[in-house]
PDB file of C-alpha atoms in Angstrom:
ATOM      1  CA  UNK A 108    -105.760 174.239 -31.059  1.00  0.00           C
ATOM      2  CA  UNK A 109    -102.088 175.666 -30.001  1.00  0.00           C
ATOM      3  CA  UNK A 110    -100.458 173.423 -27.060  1.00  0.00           C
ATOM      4  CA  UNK A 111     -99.103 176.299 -25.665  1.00  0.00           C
ATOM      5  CA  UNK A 112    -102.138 178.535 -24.585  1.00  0.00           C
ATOM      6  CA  UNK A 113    -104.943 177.767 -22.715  1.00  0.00           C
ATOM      7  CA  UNK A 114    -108.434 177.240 -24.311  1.00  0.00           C
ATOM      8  CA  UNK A 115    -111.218 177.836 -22.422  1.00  0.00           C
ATOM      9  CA  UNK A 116    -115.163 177.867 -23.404  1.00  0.00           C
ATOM     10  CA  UNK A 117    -118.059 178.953 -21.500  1.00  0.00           C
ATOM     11  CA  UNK A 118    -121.520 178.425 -22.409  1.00  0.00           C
ATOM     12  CA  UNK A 119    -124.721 180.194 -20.147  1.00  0.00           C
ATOM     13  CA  UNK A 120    -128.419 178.704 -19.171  1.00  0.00           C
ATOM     14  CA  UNK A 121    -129.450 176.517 -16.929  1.00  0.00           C
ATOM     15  CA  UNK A 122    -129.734 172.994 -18.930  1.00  0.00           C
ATOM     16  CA  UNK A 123    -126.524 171.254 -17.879  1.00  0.00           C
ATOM     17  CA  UNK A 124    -127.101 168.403 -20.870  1.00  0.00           C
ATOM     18  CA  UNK A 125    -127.596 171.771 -23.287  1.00  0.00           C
ATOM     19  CA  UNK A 126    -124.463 173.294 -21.322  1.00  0.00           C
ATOM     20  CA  UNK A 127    -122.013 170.260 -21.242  1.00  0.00           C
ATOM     21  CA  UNK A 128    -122.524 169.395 -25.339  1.00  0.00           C
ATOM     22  CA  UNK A 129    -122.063 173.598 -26.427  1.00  0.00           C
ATOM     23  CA  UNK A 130    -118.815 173.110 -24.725  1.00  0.00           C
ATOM     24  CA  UNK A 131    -117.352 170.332 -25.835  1.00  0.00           C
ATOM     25  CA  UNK A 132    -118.863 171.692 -29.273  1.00  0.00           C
ATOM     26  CA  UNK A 133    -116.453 174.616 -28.992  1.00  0.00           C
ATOM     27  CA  UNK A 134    -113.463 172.745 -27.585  1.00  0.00           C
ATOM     28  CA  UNK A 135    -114.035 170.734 -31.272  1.00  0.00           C
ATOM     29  CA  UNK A 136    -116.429 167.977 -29.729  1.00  0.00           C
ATOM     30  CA  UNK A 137    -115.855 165.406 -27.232  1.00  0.00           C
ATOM     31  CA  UNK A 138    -114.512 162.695 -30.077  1.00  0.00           C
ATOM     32  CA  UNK A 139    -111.676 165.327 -30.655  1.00  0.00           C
ATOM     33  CA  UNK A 140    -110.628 165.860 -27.318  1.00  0.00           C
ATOM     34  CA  UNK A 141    -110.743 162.402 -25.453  1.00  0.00           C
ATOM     35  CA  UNK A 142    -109.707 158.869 -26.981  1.00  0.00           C
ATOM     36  CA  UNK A 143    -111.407 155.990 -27.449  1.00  0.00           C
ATOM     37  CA  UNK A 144    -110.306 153.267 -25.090  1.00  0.00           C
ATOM     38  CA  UNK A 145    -108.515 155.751 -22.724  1.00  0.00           C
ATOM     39  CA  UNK A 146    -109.220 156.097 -18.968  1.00  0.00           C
ATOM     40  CA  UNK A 147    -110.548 159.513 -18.576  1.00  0.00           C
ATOM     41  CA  UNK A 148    -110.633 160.959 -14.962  1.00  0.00           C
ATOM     42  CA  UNK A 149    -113.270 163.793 -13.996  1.00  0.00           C
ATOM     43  CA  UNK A 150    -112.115 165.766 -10.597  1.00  0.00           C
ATOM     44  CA  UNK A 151    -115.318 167.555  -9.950  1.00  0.00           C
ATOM     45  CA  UNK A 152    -115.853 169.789  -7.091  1.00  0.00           C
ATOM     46  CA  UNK A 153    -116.938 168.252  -3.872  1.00  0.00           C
ATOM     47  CA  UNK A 154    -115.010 169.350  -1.147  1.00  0.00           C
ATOM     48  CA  UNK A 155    -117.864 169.293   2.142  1.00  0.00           C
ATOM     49  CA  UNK A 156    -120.577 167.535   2.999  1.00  0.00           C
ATOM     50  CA  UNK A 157    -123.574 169.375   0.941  1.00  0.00           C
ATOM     51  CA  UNK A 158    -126.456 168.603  -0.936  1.00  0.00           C
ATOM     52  CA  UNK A 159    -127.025 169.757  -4.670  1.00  0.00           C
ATOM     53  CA  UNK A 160    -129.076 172.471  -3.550  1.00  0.00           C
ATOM     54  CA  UNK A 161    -126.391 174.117  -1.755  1.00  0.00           C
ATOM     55  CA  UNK A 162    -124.247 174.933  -4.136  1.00  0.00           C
ATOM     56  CA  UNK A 163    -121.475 174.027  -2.249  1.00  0.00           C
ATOM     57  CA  UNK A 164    -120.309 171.574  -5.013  1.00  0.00           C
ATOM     58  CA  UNK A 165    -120.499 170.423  -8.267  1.00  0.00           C
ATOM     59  CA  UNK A 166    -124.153 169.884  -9.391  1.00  0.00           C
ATOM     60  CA  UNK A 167    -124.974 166.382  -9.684  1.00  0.00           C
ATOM     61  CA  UNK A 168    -126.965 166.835 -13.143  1.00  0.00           C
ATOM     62  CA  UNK A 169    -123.666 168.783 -14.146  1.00  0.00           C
ATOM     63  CA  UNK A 170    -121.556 166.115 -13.089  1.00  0.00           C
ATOM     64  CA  UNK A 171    -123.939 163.049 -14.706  1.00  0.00           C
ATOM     65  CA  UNK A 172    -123.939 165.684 -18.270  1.00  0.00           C
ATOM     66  CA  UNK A 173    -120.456 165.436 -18.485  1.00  0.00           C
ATOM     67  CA  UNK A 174    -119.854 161.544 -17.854  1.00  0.00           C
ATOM     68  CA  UNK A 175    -122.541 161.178 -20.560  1.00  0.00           C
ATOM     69  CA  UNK A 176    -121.369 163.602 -22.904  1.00  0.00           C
ATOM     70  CA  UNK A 177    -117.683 161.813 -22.517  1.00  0.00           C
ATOM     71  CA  UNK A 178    -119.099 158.348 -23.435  1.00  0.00           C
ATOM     72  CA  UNK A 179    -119.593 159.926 -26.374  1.00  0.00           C
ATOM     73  CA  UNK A 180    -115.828 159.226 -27.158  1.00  0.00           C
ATOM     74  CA  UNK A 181    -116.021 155.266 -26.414  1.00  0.00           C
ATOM     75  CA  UNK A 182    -113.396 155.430 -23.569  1.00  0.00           C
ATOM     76  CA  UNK A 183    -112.259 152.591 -21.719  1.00  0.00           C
ATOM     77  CA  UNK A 184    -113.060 153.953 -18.415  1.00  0.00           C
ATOM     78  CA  UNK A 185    -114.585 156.826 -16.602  1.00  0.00           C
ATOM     79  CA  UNK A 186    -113.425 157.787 -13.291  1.00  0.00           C
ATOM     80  CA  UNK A 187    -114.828 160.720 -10.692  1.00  0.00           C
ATOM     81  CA  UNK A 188    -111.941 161.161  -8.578  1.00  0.00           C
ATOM     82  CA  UNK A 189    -112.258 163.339  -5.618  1.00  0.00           C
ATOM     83  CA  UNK A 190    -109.627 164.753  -2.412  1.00  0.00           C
ATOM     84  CA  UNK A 191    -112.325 166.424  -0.348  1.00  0.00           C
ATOM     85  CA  UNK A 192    -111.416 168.745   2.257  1.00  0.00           C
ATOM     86  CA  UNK A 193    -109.149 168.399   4.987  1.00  0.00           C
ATOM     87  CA  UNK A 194    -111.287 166.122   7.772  1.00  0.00           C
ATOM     88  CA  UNK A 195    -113.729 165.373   5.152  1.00  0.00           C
ATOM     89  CA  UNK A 196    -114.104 162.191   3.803  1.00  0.00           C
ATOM     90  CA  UNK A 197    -114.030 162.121   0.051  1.00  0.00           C
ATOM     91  CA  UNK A 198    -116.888 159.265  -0.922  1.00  0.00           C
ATOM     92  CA  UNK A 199    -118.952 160.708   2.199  1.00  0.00           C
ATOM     93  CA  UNK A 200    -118.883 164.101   0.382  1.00  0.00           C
ATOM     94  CA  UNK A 201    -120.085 162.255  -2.765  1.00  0.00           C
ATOM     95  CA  UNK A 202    -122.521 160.660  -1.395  1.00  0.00           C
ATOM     96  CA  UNK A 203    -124.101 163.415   0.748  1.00  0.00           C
ATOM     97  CA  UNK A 204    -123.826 165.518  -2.508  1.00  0.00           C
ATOM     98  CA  UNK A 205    -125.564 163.605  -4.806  1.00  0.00           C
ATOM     99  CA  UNK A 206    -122.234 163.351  -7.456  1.00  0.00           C
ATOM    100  CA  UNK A 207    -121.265 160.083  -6.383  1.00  0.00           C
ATOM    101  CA  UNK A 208    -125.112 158.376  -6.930  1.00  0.00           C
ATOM    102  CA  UNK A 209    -124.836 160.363 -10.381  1.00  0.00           C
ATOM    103  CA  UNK A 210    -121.865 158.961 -11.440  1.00  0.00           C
ATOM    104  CA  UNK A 211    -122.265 155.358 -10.802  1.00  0.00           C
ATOM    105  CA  UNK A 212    -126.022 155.856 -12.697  1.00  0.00           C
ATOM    106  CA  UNK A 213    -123.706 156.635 -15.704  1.00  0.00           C
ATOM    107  CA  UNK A 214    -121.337 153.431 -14.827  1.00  0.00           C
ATOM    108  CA  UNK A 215    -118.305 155.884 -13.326  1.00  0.00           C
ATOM    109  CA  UNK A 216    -116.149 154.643 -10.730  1.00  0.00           C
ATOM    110  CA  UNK A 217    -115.548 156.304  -7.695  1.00  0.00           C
ATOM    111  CA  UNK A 218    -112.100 156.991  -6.038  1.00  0.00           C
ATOM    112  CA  UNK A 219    -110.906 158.537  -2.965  1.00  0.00           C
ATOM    113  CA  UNK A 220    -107.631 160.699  -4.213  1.00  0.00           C
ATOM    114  CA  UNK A 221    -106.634 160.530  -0.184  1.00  0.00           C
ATOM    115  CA  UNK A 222    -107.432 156.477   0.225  1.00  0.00           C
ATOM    116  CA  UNK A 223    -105.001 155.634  -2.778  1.00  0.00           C
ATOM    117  CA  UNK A 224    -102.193 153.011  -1.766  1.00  0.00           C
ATOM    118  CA  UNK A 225    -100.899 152.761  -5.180  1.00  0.00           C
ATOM    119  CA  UNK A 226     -98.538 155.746  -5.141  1.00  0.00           C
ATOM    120  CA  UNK A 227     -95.585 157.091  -7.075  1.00  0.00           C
ATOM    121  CA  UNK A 228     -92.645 159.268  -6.417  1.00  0.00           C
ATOM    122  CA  UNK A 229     -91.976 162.225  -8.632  1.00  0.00           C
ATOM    123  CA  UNK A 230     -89.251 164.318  -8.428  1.00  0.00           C
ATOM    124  CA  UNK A 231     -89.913 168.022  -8.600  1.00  0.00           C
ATOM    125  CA  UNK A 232     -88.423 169.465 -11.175  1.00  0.00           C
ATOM    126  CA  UNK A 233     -86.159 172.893 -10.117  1.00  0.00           C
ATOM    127  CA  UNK A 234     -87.490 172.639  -6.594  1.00  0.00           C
ATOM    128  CA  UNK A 235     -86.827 175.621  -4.604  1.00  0.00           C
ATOM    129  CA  UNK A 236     -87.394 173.863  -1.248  1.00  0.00           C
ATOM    130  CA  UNK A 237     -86.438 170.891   0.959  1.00  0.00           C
ATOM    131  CA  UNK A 238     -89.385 168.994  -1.027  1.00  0.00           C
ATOM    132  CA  UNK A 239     -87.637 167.270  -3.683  1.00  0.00           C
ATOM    133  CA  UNK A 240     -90.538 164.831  -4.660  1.00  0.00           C
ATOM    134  CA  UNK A 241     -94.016 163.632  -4.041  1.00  0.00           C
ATOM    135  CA  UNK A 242     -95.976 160.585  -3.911  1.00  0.00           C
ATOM    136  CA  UNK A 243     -98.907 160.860  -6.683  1.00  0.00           C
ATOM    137  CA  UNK A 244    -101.717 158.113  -7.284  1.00  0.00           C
ATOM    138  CA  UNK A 245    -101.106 155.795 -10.499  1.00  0.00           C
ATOM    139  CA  UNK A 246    -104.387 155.827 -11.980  1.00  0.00           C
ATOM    140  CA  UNK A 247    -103.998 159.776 -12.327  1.00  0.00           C
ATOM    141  CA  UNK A 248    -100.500 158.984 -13.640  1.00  0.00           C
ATOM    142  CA  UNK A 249    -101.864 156.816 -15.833  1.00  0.00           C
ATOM    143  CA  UNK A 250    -104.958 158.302 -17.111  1.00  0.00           C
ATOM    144  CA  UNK A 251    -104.896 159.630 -20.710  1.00  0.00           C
ATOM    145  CA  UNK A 252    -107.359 162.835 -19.695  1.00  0.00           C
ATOM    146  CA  UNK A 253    -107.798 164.825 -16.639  1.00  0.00           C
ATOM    147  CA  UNK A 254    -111.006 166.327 -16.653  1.00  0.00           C
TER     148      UNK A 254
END
């Protein structure tokens, strides 16, 4: 696949596990696309409070097809980061939506983007503004995939 353009796949139905492996399958399978023994982080989407059935965020099956199609690979670590909205609180939105059960069924770790201590500055490259740098979490630093 080029580096230099995007590559996106979509796949339609309503069987996440059926869903989650068609992708990967067109992205050239998960074995391609993630290393074995790397740290792999998934951001889902889990911004409020909400149940599954809301649709508010990511669906919890979704979420749980994904960490298991990603095992696939043999990486070191899985981790379901999350920054939920501002005044939520990140592994309260997890919870309440079912994504954070889901992911520690599949042996994920949780982490709260907004709780991390273990930050490092980065400058901005060309910035255009008084912001010259920011403060970014190691473990996403240091992760081999964002997912």
């Amino acid at each position: 696949m080029p580096r230099n353009k995007s590559v996106v796949a979509i796949a339609k139905g309503d069987d996440p596990e059926k869903l989650v492996a068609e992708v990967f399958s067109l992205l050239g399978g998960v074995e391609n696309l993630v290393k074995p023994r790397s740290t792999v982080v998934l951001k889902p989407n889990a911004g409020h409070p909400a149940g599954a059935e809301t649709s508010v965020n990511t669906s919890p099956a979704f979420a749980a097809a994904v960490i298991r199609e990603v095992k696939k690979a043999k990486p070191k670590e899985i981790i379901v980061a999350e920054a939920a909205a501002i005044g939520c609180d990140s592994l309260h939105v997890l919870d309440v939506s079912g994504i954070g059960a889901a992911a520690e069924a599949e042996g994920a770790r949780l982490i709260d983007i907004k709780r991390e201590k273990d930050l490092i500055k980065i400058p901005i490259r060309d910035a255009h503004s008084d912001l010259k740098s920011v403060k970014l979490p190691r473990f996403l630093l240091e992760a081999e995939h964002l997912f």
